Amino acid sequence: MRKTFVTICALCLCLVGMRAQGVSVTEGKIAVGDNPAWSQPSFVDSAWQTLALDREWGEQGIQKTNGYAWYRIHVVIPSSLRQGVAKEVLLDLGPIDDTDETWLNGVQVGKTGSNPEDPAGYHGQWNVPRRYLVDPSLIRWDQENILAVRVYNASGPGGFFERPVWIGKPALSDYVSLAVTKGKNSADVVLASRISCGGTVTVVKEDLLGGGELEGFSRKVKLNPRKPYKVSVPMDGQVRVVVSYADNLFEDRLDASLTNPYILTPPAPAIPRYNGPLVFGVRPGSPVIFRLAFSGEKPMKYAVEGLPEGVVLDEDKGVLSGSVADEGDYPLTFVATNDKGTTRASFTLKVGPQIALTPPMGWNSWNCWGLSVSQEKVMASASAFLNAGLADYGYSYINIDDAWEAAGRNPDGTLSANEKFPDMKGLGDWLHANGLKLGIYSSPGDRTCGGCIGSIDHEKQDAETWASWGVDYLKYDWCGYSKVFNPGKDHSKAAYLRPYVKMQQYLREQPRDIFYSLCQYGMADVWEWGAFVDANSWRTTGDITDTWESLYEIGFERQTELYPYAGPGHWNDPDMLVVGKVGWSSLLRDSRLTPDEQYTHISLWSLLSANMLIGCDLSQMDAFTFNLLCNNEVNAVNQDILGRQAHRDVEEDGVQLWSRDLYDGGKAVGIFNLNEAPVPALLKGCLEKMGIEADTVRDLWRQKDIPTDAVYRIPSHGVLFVKVKNL
Ligand code: GLA
């Protein structure tokens, strides 16, 4: 933590803080536009505007949001930084929205991301911290230095945004990297260094169920750029490999760990098995878009008994299409046949006013691609629905989040997609032909959260445009509407409802069913009135991220009182899933949640009847993520037709017991261990505390019946997720 800032005098206009190890710079100068001369120290920038470096330029009165702008930061660098272990000096610029090229005293010293005119095309990297090491010969010691930063921003407010710039001594991590990655049955440790150094590596294998260490060793190592240190540690079951490296020169250490992503879901049988919801709601006359979700060996042939007039089946794909004129419940039998046999499943098509009879299951672009989404990336995940088999488990929505919008409206006021989405209608048609559905995103304000055009004063036109593309889902995100809302100072519930009622009317005028998803982070207790504006779901919190803190707050703390408000047709939405490869940008990483936290995430979202919108790039899905998303017994809790959201029954010593009723008389129960260490849980005792008697208990992840009078060890942040039934 940087706590001590002492203001020193500066020749420059910027605010400078200094402590022994470096200089903190809180302000810089900015000009919108692009000019190579601005990189040079001789350029006179006295007419430029001064800006804080911990907030984006869009928030500081710079109107132009997209394109190039330059920062020039004047800073005195003290010669005290010359001494130290490393010869170089660190320029720690923090993350920059979206790309940067950086010059120190006229010499380029760094670049992150790629600009539209670069051979590779645009690649934003807004969330990547910039740490550039510079040769000390470039520095004018104890004098003013000019740091010139050319920034390209694709959309939204851009530039420096997180924290002051820091100029100081490099850290161990600037030279030495420690990575622990998953090998076949091992944790593979690689310690690599850009300089010659040495220290001690310690490796420990921990037992996540029993607690304690299984094995470990400490070793002295010498590193140089040609000689990394590598070791593979065998890994099996519920274990974690923890590695540290203590460096002699820096007197500092690096830590890394890897929990084995152990798979609990048994493989699906080769014979067809139905994994989808038991009901589907469609309004009279609206298109029926439904894919029969059968796992099992392909090819498969499908048949449906009891189809109402107007609906047809594609027998090879298992896709229902058409429409039904008359309201009513139509009991159907799905039949799927492959080389291994035939399976039948009962189902009800409910033609009536209510859609979304079970929570939506699908994919959304935001948590992986953020503003870098494109039609190609959307298609890559949509194809994985078919190729990797997610559609066989009931996932059907492919939702495009922010950044599909063109930069301006057309002369007639309509809004087209930008160049990254060459054919929205074609995309919609392709999805529908495969029994999948298309989702889109907008805001009731003038701008979306990502700075794109919103729907204000064009609600009708936008609803019509979306319907013409075949949109089946709208996420309508408050964001820019704050500007309309605040000046009025009308904070009544009616004021919060207004923009959502308006769009709802136009959605209902379209000749298709459009799932209406409110996104306003839970303001004005949206769960109390969401259903009145005909919403099918409403976000209950701010944005989720892939950390335990975020999952804990959003999933556990903020949902406890919300169960009365969910039910068929209208659901609480605690935000999208953060498993698999996420990143909110073109740069993806594995979710930072541990495997146990990911089991907890999916179990909890199933209990909460939450929207199951996958937030990762499905074209890079691994076996562990598939096991999380495609466990039919776990998903059946989420899709249960009673639609009763779980409530927390017991909270004791860091263990929370949640339960929900199921339509077949059973109950789903989650025993969550929120502690930092594993806990033993006597299943019978837990159920008794909840007032639940059980004849049979089934472990849903492992898909096997288990005895109640046994003690189960639950890993830290992990879960035992069961279904209880009485005979
Ligand atoms: C908000 C929403 C996110 C996402 C972004 C898009 O932050 O909560 O889910 O839609 O906007 O800009």
JSON list of C-alpha atoms and ligand atoms in Angstrom, two decimals, residues 364 366-367 371 401-403 441 448-451 475 477 479 519 521 539 541-543 575-576, ligand 1:
[
{"chain": "A", "resi": 364, "resn": "ASN", "atom": "CA", "xyz": [-23.62, -13.38, -22.71]},
{"chain": "A", "resi": 366, "resn": "TRP", "atom": "CA", "xyz": [-19.78, -9.22, -21.40]},
{"chain": "A", "resi": 367, "resn": "ASN", "atom": "CA", "xyz": [-17.77, -11.17, -18.83]},
{"chain": "A", "resi": 371, "resn": "LEU", "atom": "CA", "xyz": [-16.38, -3.94, -25.36]},
{"chain": "A", "resi": 401, "resn": "ASP", "atom": "CA", "xyz": [-23.99, -7.24, -24.51]},
{"chain": "A", "resi": 402, "resn": "ASP", "atom": "CA", "xyz": [-22.70, -3.69, -24.97]},
{"chain": "A", "resi": 403, "resn": "ALA", "atom": "CA", "xyz": [-20.63, -2.45, -27.96]},
{"chain": "A", "resi": 441, "resn": "TYR", "atom": "CA", "xyz": [-28.38, -4.92, -24.95]},
{"chain": "A", "resi": 448, "resn": "THR", "atom": "CA", "xyz": [-24.87, 2.75, -22.33]},
{"chain": "A", "resi": 449, "resn": "CYS", "atom": "CA", "xyz": [-22.40, 1.95, -19.56]},
{"chain": "A", "resi": 450, "resn": "GLY", "atom": "CA", "xyz": [-19.78, 1.34, -22.23]},
{"chain": "A", "resi": 451, "resn": "GLY", "atom": "CA", "xyz": [-20.42, 4.78, -23.75]},
{"chain": "A", "resi": 475, "resn": "LYS", "atom": "CA", "xyz": [-31.00, -6.47, -21.38]},
{"chain": "A", "resi": 477, "resn": "ASP", "atom": "CA", "xyz": [-29.25, -1.20, -18.61]},
{"chain": "A", "resi": 479, "resn": "CYS", "atom": "CA", "xyz": [-26.52, 3.68, -16.96]},
{"chain": "A", "resi": 519, "resn": "CYS", "atom": "CA", "xyz": [-30.39, -4.06, -15.37]},
{"chain": "A", "resi": 521, "resn": "TYR", "atom": "CA", "xyz": [-28.41, -2.95, -10.03]},
{"chain": "A", "resi": 539, "resn": "ARG", "atom": "CA", "xyz": [-30.45, -7.52, -11.72]},
{"chain": "A", "resi": 541, "resn": "THR", "atom": "CA", "xyz": [-26.80, -5.97, -7.53]},
{"chain": "A", "resi": 542, "resn": "GLY", "atom": "CA", "xyz": [-23.88, -4.22, -9.19]},
{"chain": "A", "resi": 543, "resn": "ASP", "atom": "CA", "xyz": [-21.52, -6.09, -11.49]},
{"chain": "A", "resi": 575, "resn": "ASP", "atom": "CA", "xyz": [-25.56, -11.35, -12.57]},
{"chain": "A", "resi": 576, "resn": "MET", "atom": "CA", "xyz": [-23.80, -13.62, -14.99]},
{"chain": "B", "resi": 1, "resn": "GLA", "atom": "C1", "xyz": [-23.07, -2.54, -16.88]},
{"chain": "B", "resi": 1, "resn": "GLA", "atom": "C2", "xyz": [-23.75, -3.89, -16.67]},
{"chain": "B", "resi": 1, "resn": "GLA", "atom": "C3", "xyz": [-22.85, -4.98, -17.20]},
{"chain": "B", "resi": 1, "resn": "GLA", "atom": "C4", "xyz": [-22.60, -4.75, -18.68]},
{"chain": "B", "resi": 1, "resn": "GLA", "atom": "C5", "xyz": [-22.00, -3.35, -18.88]},
{"chain": "B", "resi": 1, "resn": "GLA", "atom": "C6", "xyz": [-21.90, -3.00, -20.35]},
{"chain": "B", "resi": 1, "resn": "GLA", "atom": "O1", "xyz": [-21.91, -2.42, -16.14]},
{"chain": "B", "resi": 1, "resn": "GLA", "atom": "O2", "xyz": [-24.04, -4.08, -15.32]},
{"chain": "B", "resi": 1, "resn": "GLA", "atom": "O3", "xyz": [-23.45, -6.25, -17.01]},
{"chain": "B", "resi": 1, "resn": "GLA", "atom": "O4", "xyz": [-23.79, -4.89, -19.39]},
{"chain": "B", "resi": 1, "resn": "GLA", "atom": "O5", "xyz": [-22.77, -2.36, -18.26]},
{"chain": "B", "resi": 1, "resn": "GLA", "atom": "O6", "xyz": [-21.37, -1.75, -20.56]}
]
